[in-house]
Amino acid sequence: MGYLIGDAMGLGTHWYYNRADFYQDFGSWVDDYQDPALNGSHGFAAISRYRYEQGVRAGDVSQTGQIFTLLLESIAEKQQFDREDFLQRLDQLLKSLNGESFSGCYTESIIREIWARREKGMDWSDPEMGTYSDTSDGAQLSILLAAFLDDPMELASAAESLMIPFFKDRFIRQNQIIFALTLQAIIAGVQLSELESYLTGLLKQAELKKLMGGYDNIHTVTNGSVAWIPEVRIEPAHFVGEVYGLDCQLTHLLPAVYYLAHRFLTDYQQGMLTAVNSGGNNMARAAMTSSLLGAMNGIGAIPQKYISGLKDYKNYLQMIDKLIQTRK
């Protein structure tokens, strides 16, 4: 639920790289779902207008959120991670697109590239299927795998299998797998202060290390603890994007996400809203931050308005209940 809320909260205010534009369109602080601006003042105003004209409204999820939902539906119905079933569902979504940016509720480059490969008849298992994208889509999808699977090796293997058709770059996949393992650890009760020793311990397993990469990837997670050092805290915290990077690159998003998780470890609402108000690709930043904070604090820490404000939230809750029962 944290993921879906973060994605939907960021959708209406997505891709504002200039704070003056953000303030003009939404005020100084956003604390609820927003419609995309019909006449936005920012550099991506055409995308906001397109989304609005396509009927995207406050509480809707993005296209990445739609793909996340396809995986959620697949796991809930199959009671396991069935890669082929998920990809069949994704094919149906791809058939509704035309390969252009302005199709669906807006189609980002990684999905356009995958659409083009599938249109040419390329099989999902083809080594050339993956793109050279450096975005966070794999980390976002792997949130469901982390919530569903208990064993680190099983999770890392499943996440690798899920991401290979999307990402050619091993380094990008490794960092997304570590995000999944971090979330899995938090769900299992590992404290943030214990993450370094926990993740380092996983590296001692040779097969896991191949999927995780080296220690530096783990340091990306634990460096978030600089939020606990008064001399280097980011003030105000929603300027985290300016510090680590406002754009869509995974290597800029993840340090900000880990920082916010450490900064607001017991305050789901403030951490989620800080990510929403952080500018740039706040949608991905908020989705991942909200998932970590949701895992740390539980659904009881999420104000009801953010749950009921999601379009189709009852359906989401039913699918999540199925997933939980299967996990048990």
mmCIF file of C-alpha atoms in Angstrom:
data_model
loop_
_atom_site.group_PDB
_atom_site.id
_atom_site.type_symbol
_atom_site.label_atom_id
_atom_site.label_comp_id
_atom_site.label_asym_id
_atom_site.label_seq_id
_atom_site.Cartn_x
_atom_site.Cartn_y
_atom_site.Cartn_z
ATOM 1 C CA MET A 1 0.000 0.000 0.000
ATOM 2 C CA GLY A 2 2.889 2.326 0.713
ATOM 3 C CA TYR A 3 4.141 1.869 -2.838
ATOM 4 C CA LEU A 4 0.757 2.540 -4.447
ATOM 5 C CA ILE A 5 0.180 5.614 -2.291
ATOM 6 C CA GLY A 6 3.602 7.069 -3.047
ATOM 7 C CA ASP A 7 3.183 6.495 -6.782
ATOM 8 C CA ALA A 8 -0.275 8.071 -6.891
ATOM 9 C CA MET A 9 0.725 10.976 -4.638
ATOM 10 C CA GLY A 10 3.620 11.797 -6.946
ATOM 11 C CA LEU A 11 1.721 11.419 -10.207
ATOM 12 C CA GLY A 12 -0.129 14.717 -10.101
ATOM 13 C CA THR A 13 3.017 16.683 -9.234
ATOM 14 C CA HIS A 14 5.427 14.720 -11.405
ATOM 15 C CA TRP A 15 8.586 16.142 -13.017
ATOM 16 C CA TYR A 16 8.748 19.633 -11.536
ATOM 17 C CA TYR A 17 12.419 20.579 -11.740
ATOM 18 C CA ASN A 18 11.863 24.201 -10.736
ATOM 19 C CA ARG A 19 10.453 24.855 -7.287
ATOM 20 C CA ALA A 20 8.934 28.174 -8.298
ATOM 21 C CA ASP A 21 6.822 26.327 -10.874
ATOM 22 C CA PHE A 22 5.813 23.731 -8.284
ATOM 23 C CA TYR A 23 4.770 26.417 -5.806
ATOM 24 C CA GLN A 24 2.819 28.267 -8.470
ATOM 25 C CA ASP A 25 0.809 25.198 -9.465
ATOM 26 C CA PHE A 26 0.374 23.453 -6.084
ATOM 27 C CA GLY A 27 1.398 25.791 -3.280
ATOM 28 C CA SER A 28 4.319 25.439 -0.902
ATOM 29 C CA TRP A 29 3.424 21.977 0.435
ATOM 30 C CA VAL A 30 1.345 19.144 -1.037
ATOM 31 C CA ASP A 31 -0.327 16.874 1.514
ATOM 32 C CA ASP A 32 -2.969 15.081 -0.563
ATOM 33 C CA TYR A 33 -3.544 13.602 -4.010
ATOM 34 C CA GLN A 34 -3.513 16.101 -6.866
ATOM 35 C CA ASP A 35 -4.862 16.205 -10.409
ATOM 36 C CA PRO A 36 -2.152 16.739 -13.040
ATOM 37 C CA ALA A 37 -2.063 20.428 -13.962
ATOM 38 C CA LEU A 38 -4.122 21.172 -17.055
ATOM 39 C CA ASN A 39 -2.144 24.360 -17.654
ATOM 40 C CA GLY A 40 1.086 23.686 -15.800
ATOM 41 C CA SER A 41 3.913 26.180 -15.616
ATOM 42 C CA HIS A 42 6.772 23.647 -15.652
ATOM 43 C CA GLY A 43 8.969 22.197 -18.364
ATOM 44 C CA PHE A 44 6.881 19.012 -18.587
ATOM 45 C CA ALA A 45 3.556 20.844 -18.780
ATOM 46 C CA ALA A 46 2.630 19.026 -22.012
ATOM 47 C CA ILE A 47 2.810 15.689 -20.179
ATOM 48 C CA SER A 48 0.692 16.954 -17.293
ATOM 49 C CA ARG A 49 -1.863 18.310 -19.758
ATOM 50 C CA TYR A 50 -1.876 15.006 -21.668
ATOM 51 C CA ARG A 51 -2.448 13.024 -18.492
ATOM 52 C CA TYR A 52 -5.267 15.323 -17.457
ATOM 53 C CA GLU A 53 -6.884 15.094 -20.881
ATOM 54 C CA GLN A 54 -6.650 11.286 -20.719
ATOM 55 C CA GLY A 55 -8.700 11.365 -17.530
ATOM 56 C CA VAL A 56 -5.898 10.897 -15.002
ATOM 57 C CA ARG A 57 -7.065 12.343 -11.703
ATOM 58 C CA ALA A 58 -6.069 12.549 -8.049
ATOM 59 C CA GLY A 59 -5.721 9.026 -6.646
ATOM 60 C CA ASP A 60 -4.821 7.331 -9.936
ATOM 61 C CA VAL A 61 -1.555 5.423 -10.278
ATOM 62 C CA SER A 62 0.963 5.943 -13.075
ATOM 63 C CA GLN A 63 1.755 3.507 -15.873
ATOM 64 C CA THR A 64 4.511 2.086 -13.656
ATOM 65 C CA GLY A 65 1.848 1.660 -10.988
ATOM 66 C CA GLN A 66 -0.370 -0.097 -13.516
ATOM 67 C CA ILE A 67 2.442 -2.562 -14.293
ATOM 68 C CA PHE A 68 2.994 -3.048 -10.550
ATOM 69 C CA THR A 69 -0.707 -3.857 -10.266
ATOM 70 C CA LEU A 70 -0.412 -6.465 -13.029
ATOM 71 C CA LEU A 71 2.276 -8.225 -10.994
ATOM 72 C CA LEU A 72 0.173 -7.926 -7.835
ATOM 73 C CA GLU A 73 -2.794 -9.482 -9.645
ATOM 74 C CA SER A 74 -0.614 -12.279 -10.985
ATOM 75 C CA ILE A 75 0.881 -13.181 -7.600
ATOM 76 C CA ALA A 76 -2.494 -12.967 -5.851
ATOM 77 C CA GLU A 77 -4.186 -15.228 -8.402
ATOM 78 C CA LYS A 78 -1.348 -17.713 -8.976
ATOM 79 C CA GLN A 79 -0.257 -17.720 -5.319
ATOM 80 C CA GLN A 80 3.345 -17.573 -6.499
ATOM 81 C CA PHE A 81 5.641 -15.506 -8.689
ATOM 82 C CA ASP A 82 4.876 -16.739 -12.192
ATOM 83 C CA ARG A 83 7.100 -14.756 -14.550
ATOM 84 C CA GLU A 84 5.383 -15.973 -17.696
ATOM 85 C CA ASP A 85 1.932 -15.129 -16.377
ATOM 86 C CA PHE A 86 3.056 -11.612 -15.479
ATOM 87 C CA LEU A 87 4.632 -11.069 -18.892
ATOM 88 C CA GLN A 88 1.445 -12.246 -20.608
ATOM 89 C CA ARG A 89 -0.475 -9.637 -18.628
ATOM 90 C CA LEU A 90 2.114 -7.013 -19.549
ATOM 91 C CA ASP A 91 1.715 -7.937 -23.216
ATOM 92 C CA GLN A 92 -1.962 -7.059 -22.963
ATOM 93 C CA LEU A 93 -1.077 -3.618 -21.635
ATOM 94 C CA LEU A 94 1.504 -3.149 -24.390
ATOM 95 C CA LYS A 95 -1.149 -3.931 -27.008
ATOM 96 C CA SER A 96 -3.157 -0.948 -25.754
ATOM 97 C CA LEU A 97 -0.227 1.404 -26.529
ATOM 98 C CA ASN A 98 1.056 2.762 -29.834
ATOM 99 C CA GLY A 99 4.745 3.005 -28.984
ATOM 100 C CA GLU A 100 4.706 6.780 -28.562
ATOM 101 C CA SER A 101 5.237 8.793 -25.395
ATOM 102 C CA PHE A 102 1.721 10.152 -25.548
ATOM 103 C CA SER A 103 -0.096 6.861 -25.309
ATOM 104 C CA GLY A 104 -1.681 5.195 -22.326
ATOM 105 C CA CYS A 105 -1.495 7.504 -19.324
ATOM 106 C CA TYR A 106 1.979 8.490 -20.648
ATOM 107 C CA THR A 107 4.599 5.948 -21.650
ATOM 108 C CA GLU A 108 8.202 6.384 -20.518
ATOM 109 C CA SER A 109 11.214 5.387 -22.621
ATOM 110 C CA ILE A 110 11.881 1.950 -21.128
ATOM 111 C CA ILE A 111 8.346 0.796 -21.946
ATOM 112 C CA ARG A 112 8.526 2.336 -25.422
ATOM 113 C CA GLU A 113 11.697 0.354 -26.122
ATOM 114 C CA ILE A 114 10.154 -2.857 -24.836
ATOM 115 C CA TRP A 115 7.007 -2.173 -26.889
ATOM 116 C CA ALA A 116 9.131 -1.801 -30.043
ATOM 117 C CA ARG A 117 10.961 -5.079 -29.406
ATOM 118 C CA ARG A 118 7.733 -6.974 -28.825
ATOM 119 C CA GLU A 119 6.198 -5.419 -31.945
ATOM 120 C CA LYS A 120 9.118 -6.861 -33.915
ATOM 121 C CA GLY A 121 8.302 -10.290 -32.505
ATOM 122 C CA MET A 122 11.232 -10.511 -30.104
ATOM 123 C CA ASP A 123 10.699 -13.133 -27.404
ATOM 124 C CA TRP A 124 10.823 -12.109 -23.759
ATOM 125 C CA SER A 125 13.707 -14.565 -23.265
ATOM 126 C CA ASP A 126 15.797 -13.076 -26.074
ATOM 127 C CA PRO A 127 19.106 -11.708 -24.672
ATOM 128 C CA GLU A 128 18.533 -8.540 -26.717
ATOM 129 C CA MET A 129 15.163 -7.880 -25.091
ATOM 130 C CA GLY A 130 16.594 -5.836 -22.228
ATOM 131 C CA THR A 131 17.192 -2.092 -22.551
ATOM 132 C CA TYR A 132 20.084 0.091 -21.411
ATOM 133 C CA SER A 133 17.701 2.054 -19.218
ATOM 134 C CA ASP A 134 19.027 3.160 -15.825
ATOM 135 C CA THR A 135 15.651 3.834 -14.209
ATOM 136 C CA SER A 136 14.122 2.328 -11.055
ATOM 137 C CA ASP A 137 11.271 0.285 -12.556
ATOM 138 C CA GLY A 138 12.850 -3.011 -11.472
ATOM 139 C CA ALA A 139 13.235 -1.872 -7.870
ATOM 140 C CA GLN A 140 9.625 -0.766 -7.839
ATOM 141 C CA LEU A 141 8.329 -4.080 -9.183
ATOM 142 C CA SER A 142 10.559 -6.074 -6.838
ATOM 143 C CA ILE A 143 8.740 -4.540 -3.872
ATOM 144 C CA LEU A 144 6.054 -7.177 -4.392
ATOM 145 C CA LEU A 145 8.616 -9.971 -4.514
ATOM 146 C CA ALA A 146 10.151 -8.724 -1.257
ATOM 147 C CA ALA A 147 6.724 -8.724 0.377
ATOM 148 C CA PHE A 148 5.996 -12.247 -0.857
ATOM 149 C CA LEU A 149 9.280 -14.145 -0.482
ATOM 150 C CA ASP A 150 11.102 -14.902 2.787
ATOM 151 C CA ASP A 151 14.403 -16.306 1.552
ATOM 152 C CA PRO A 152 17.061 -13.813 0.327
ATOM 153 C CA MET A 153 18.414 -16.108 -2.380
ATOM 154 C CA GLU A 154 14.928 -16.857 -3.659
ATOM 155 C CA LEU A 155 14.138 -13.138 -3.734
ATOM 156 C CA ALA A 156 17.359 -12.168 -5.498
ATOM 157 C CA SER A 157 16.879 -14.898 -8.108
ATOM 158 C CA ALA A 158 13.257 -13.928 -8.719
ATOM 159 C CA ALA A 159 14.133 -10.238 -8.991
ATOM 160 C CA GLU A 160 16.937 -11.013 -11.438
ATOM 161 C CA SER A 161 14.543 -13.113 -13.533
ATOM 162 C CA LEU A 162 11.968 -10.325 -13.457
ATOM 163 C CA MET A 163 14.439 -7.589 -14.441
ATOM 164 C CA ILE A 164 16.470 -9.263 -17.191
ATOM 165 C CA PRO A 165 13.860 -8.510 -19.919
ATOM 166 C CA PHE A 166 13.938 -4.851 -18.842
ATOM 167 C CA PHE A 167 17.593 -4.108 -17.996
ATOM 168 C CA LYS A 168 20.789 -5.249 -19.715
ATOM 169 C CA ASP A 169 23.104 -3.472 -17.299
ATOM 170 C CA ARG A 170 24.169 -5.813 -14.506
ATOM 171 C CA PHE A 171 25.111 -2.944 -12.180
ATOM 172 C CA ILE A 172 21.609 -1.461 -12.474
ATOM 173 C CA ARG A 173 20.027 -4.850 -11.752
ATOM 174 C CA GLN A 174 22.341 -5.419 -8.769
ATOM 175 C CA ASN A 175 21.361 -2.167 -7.076
ATOM 176 C CA GLN A 176 17.678 -2.876 -7.617
ATOM 177 C CA ILE A 177 18.122 -6.350 -6.142
ATOM 178 C CA ILE A 178 19.779 -4.808 -3.083
ATOM 179 C CA PHE A 179 16.800 -2.487 -2.707
ATOM 180 C CA ALA A 180 14.551 -5.572 -2.706
ATOM 181 C CA LEU A 181 16.766 -7.343 -0.158
ATOM 182 C CA THR A 182 16.745 -4.226 2.025
ATOM 183 C CA LEU A 183 12.962 -4.128 1.980
ATOM 184 C CA GLN A 184 12.762 -7.857 2.695
ATOM 185 C CA ALA A 185 15.090 -7.387 5.681
ATOM 186 C CA ILE A 186 12.968 -4.553 7.054
ATOM 187 C CA ILE A 187 9.811 -6.653 6.700
ATOM 188 C CA ALA A 188 11.601 -9.398 8.654
ATOM 189 C CA GLY A 189 12.381 -6.943 11.468
ATOM 190 C CA VAL A 190 15.984 -6.014 10.732
ATOM 191 C CA GLN A 191 16.637 -2.516 12.106
ATOM 192 C CA LEU A 192 18.243 0.182 9.972
ATOM 193 C CA SER A 193 21.259 0.208 12.278
ATOM 194 C CA GLU A 194 21.709 -3.516 11.576
ATOM 195 C CA LEU A 195 21.437 -3.352 7.788
ATOM 196 C CA GLU A 196 25.162 -3.103 7.091
ATOM 197 C CA SER A 197 26.040 -6.267 8.960
ATOM 198 C CA TYR A 198 22.974 -8.066 7.586
ATOM 199 C CA LEU A 199 23.645 -7.207 3.947
ATOM 200 C CA THR A 200 27.387 -7.819 4.330
ATOM 201 C CA GLY A 201 26.529 -11.252 5.651
ATOM 202 C CA LEU A 202 24.518 -11.971 2.507
ATOM 203 C CA LEU A 203 27.582 -11.102 0.408
ATOM 204 C CA LYS A 204 29.402 -14.057 1.965
ATOM 205 C CA GLN A 205 27.128 -16.354 -0.037
ATOM 206 C CA ALA A 206 28.812 -16.699 -3.420
ATOM 207 C CA GLU A 207 25.639 -17.060 -5.478
ATOM 208 C CA LEU A 208 24.023 -14.081 -3.770
ATOM 209 C CA LYS A 209 27.129 -11.952 -4.243
ATOM 210 C CA LYS A 210 26.909 -12.445 -8.012
ATOM 211 C CA LEU A 211 23.437 -10.932 -7.949
ATOM 212 C CA MET A 212 24.217 -8.195 -5.417
ATOM 213 C CA GLY A 213 27.611 -6.973 -6.607
ATOM 214 C CA GLY A 214 30.178 -5.681 -4.145
ATOM 215 C CA TYR A 215 30.225 -3.833 -0.843
ATOM 216 C CA ASP A 216 29.882 -0.406 -2.487
ATOM 217 C CA ASN A 217 26.323 -1.258 -3.477
ATOM 218 C CA ILE A 218 25.524 -1.971 0.172
ATOM 219 C CA HIS A 219 27.116 1.333 1.175
ATOM 220 C CA THR A 220 24.491 3.116 -0.912
ATOM 221 C CA VAL A 221 21.893 1.776 1.538
ATOM 222 C CA THR A 222 23.720 2.442 4.768
ATOM 223 C CA ASN A 223 24.948 5.883 3.750
ATOM 224 C CA GLY A 224 21.380 6.978 4.395
ATOM 225 C CA SER A 225 22.363 7.087 8.050
ATOM 226 C CA VAL A 226 23.986 10.476 7.429
ATOM 227 C CA ALA A 227 20.460 11.677 8.196
ATOM 228 C CA TRP A 228 21.305 10.936 11.834
ATOM 229 C CA ILE A 229 24.320 13.279 11.843
ATOM 230 C CA PRO A 230 23.120 16.825 12.661
ATOM 231 C CA GLU A 231 26.044 18.471 10.862
ATOM 232 C CA VAL A 232 25.140 16.956 7.484
ATOM 233 C CA ARG A 233 21.348 16.788 7.646
ATOM 234 C CA ILE A 234 19.507 18.240 4.648
ATOM 235 C CA GLU A 235 17.345 21.152 5.697
ATOM 236 C CA PRO A 236 14.609 21.326 4.646
ATOM 237 C CA ALA A 237 14.527 17.602 3.977
ATOM 238 C CA HIS A 238 12.458 17.897 0.792
ATOM 239 C CA PHE A 239 15.530 19.387 -0.909
ATOM 240 C CA VAL A 240 16.923 15.844 -0.934
ATOM 241 C CA GLY A 241 16.433 15.781 -4.712
ATOM 242 C CA GLU A 242 18.702 18.755 -5.234
ATOM 243 C CA VAL A 243 21.386 17.007 -3.183
ATOM 244 C CA TYR A 244 21.287 13.552 -4.783
ATOM 245 C CA GLY A 245 19.766 14.346 -8.186
ATOM 246 C CA LEU A 246 16.276 15.286 -9.320
ATOM 247 C CA ASP A 247 16.208 13.041 -12.374
ATOM 248 C CA CYS A 248 15.079 9.470 -13.061
ATOM 249 C CA GLN A 249 18.424 7.674 -12.743
ATOM 250 C CA LEU A 250 18.398 4.817 -10.255
ATOM 251 C CA THR A 251 21.774 5.877 -8.852
ATOM 252 C CA HIS A 252 20.326 9.286 -7.962
ATOM 253 C CA LEU A 253 16.977 8.056 -6.682
ATOM 254 C CA LEU A 254 18.151 5.312 -4.333
ATOM 255 C CA PRO A 255 20.477 7.442 -2.137
ATOM 256 C CA ALA A 256 17.614 9.906 -1.627
ATOM 257 C CA VAL A 257 15.193 7.091 -0.786
ATOM 258 C CA TYR A 258 17.576 5.584 1.772
ATOM 259 C CA TYR A 259 18.218 9.019 3.258
ATOM 260 C CA LEU A 260 14.503 9.672 3.729
ATOM 261 C CA ALA A 261 13.937 6.209 5.218
ATOM 262 C CA HIS A 262 16.630 6.910 7.827
ATOM 263 C CA ARG A 263 15.460 10.475 8.419
ATOM 264 C CA PHE A 264 11.790 9.610 8.999
ATOM 265 C CA LEU A 265 12.048 6.010 10.162
ATOM 266 C CA THR A 266 9.135 6.290 12.631
ATOM 267 C CA ASP A 267 7.049 8.900 10.787
ATOM 268 C CA TYR A 268 5.439 7.398 7.703
ATOM 269 C CA GLN A 269 3.368 10.439 6.771
ATOM 270 C CA GLN A 270 6.122 13.025 7.013
ATOM 271 C CA GLY A 271 8.599 10.843 5.152
ATOM 272 C CA MET A 272 6.158 10.059 2.360
ATOM 273 C CA LEU A 273 5.116 13.702 1.998
ATOM 274 C CA THR A 274 8.725 14.862 2.011
ATOM 275 C CA ALA A 275 9.392 12.576 -0.955
ATOM 276 C CA VAL A 276 6.264 13.823 -2.734
ATOM 277 C CA ASN A 277 7.390 17.423 -2.299
ATOM 278 C CA SER A 278 10.968 16.689 -3.391
ATOM 279 C CA GLY A 279 10.637 17.642 -7.074
ATOM 280 C CA GLY A 280 11.898 16.054 -10.273
ATOM 281 C CA ASN A 281 10.991 12.375 -10.426
ATOM 282 C CA ASN A 282 9.224 12.626 -7.095
ATOM 283 C CA MET A 283 6.842 9.879 -8.214
ATOM 284 C CA ALA A 284 9.487 7.123 -8.158
ATOM 285 C CA ARG A 285 11.206 8.651 -5.120
ATOM 286 C CA ALA A 286 7.920 8.738 -3.202
ATOM 287 C CA ALA A 287 6.862 5.236 -4.269
ATOM 288 C CA MET A 288 10.067 3.627 -3.010
ATOM 289 C CA THR A 289 10.348 5.768 0.122
ATOM 290 C CA SER A 290 6.726 5.083 0.987
ATOM 291 C CA SER A 291 7.253 1.336 0.571
ATOM 292 C CA LEU A 292 10.196 1.303 2.997
ATOM 293 C CA LEU A 293 8.392 3.458 5.554
ATOM 294 C CA GLY A 294 5.249 1.361 5.181
ATOM 295 C CA ALA A 295 7.274 -1.766 5.932
ATOM 296 C CA MET A 296 8.896 -0.134 8.959
ATOM 297 C CA ASN A 297 5.712 1.266 10.465
ATOM 298 C CA GLY A 298 2.857 -0.946 9.264
ATOM 299 C CA ILE A 299 -0.429 -0.096 7.626
ATOM 300 C CA GLY A 300 -1.724 1.338 10.891
ATOM 301 C CA ALA A 301 0.719 4.242 10.478
ATOM 302 C CA ILE A 302 -0.815 5.231 7.132
ATOM 303 C CA PRO A 303 -3.582 7.841 7.523
ATOM 304 C CA GLN A 304 -6.869 6.473 6.198
ATOM 305 C CA LYS A 305 -7.297 9.328 3.732
ATOM 306 C CA TYR A 306 -4.291 8.106 1.751
ATOM 307 C CA ILE A 307 -5.717 4.594 1.553
ATOM 308 C CA SER A 308 -9.294 5.533 0.689
ATOM 309 C CA GLY A 309 -8.067 8.283 -1.639
ATOM 310 C CA LEU A 310 -6.549 5.676 -3.958
ATOM 311 C CA LYS A 311 -8.761 4.783 -6.901
ATOM 312 C CA ASP A 312 -9.780 1.096 -6.587
ATOM 313 C CA TYR A 313 -8.268 0.882 -3.109
ATOM 314 C CA LYS A 314 -10.716 -1.843 -2.046
ATOM 315 C CA ASN A 315 -9.526 -4.004 -4.915
ATOM 316 C CA TYR A 316 -5.897 -3.381 -3.931
ATOM 317 C CA LEU A 317 -6.628 -4.383 -0.350
ATOM 318 C CA GLN A 318 -8.342 -7.587 -1.447
ATOM 319 C CA MET A 319 -5.371 -8.578 -3.597
ATOM 320 C CA ILE A 320 -2.948 -7.724 -0.808
ATOM 321 C CA ASP A 321 -4.963 -9.891 1.601
ATOM 322 C CA LYS A 322 -4.628 -12.795 -0.851
ATOM 323 C CA LEU A 323 -0.888 -12.217 -1.056
ATOM 324 C CA ILE A 324 -0.581 -12.147 2.753
ATOM 325 C CA GLN A 325 -2.574 -15.335 3.158
ATOM 326 C CA THR A 326 -0.430 -17.072 0.583
ATOM 327 C CA ARG A 327 2.729 -15.909 2.380
ATOM 328 C CA LYS A 328 1.458 -17.427 5.621
#
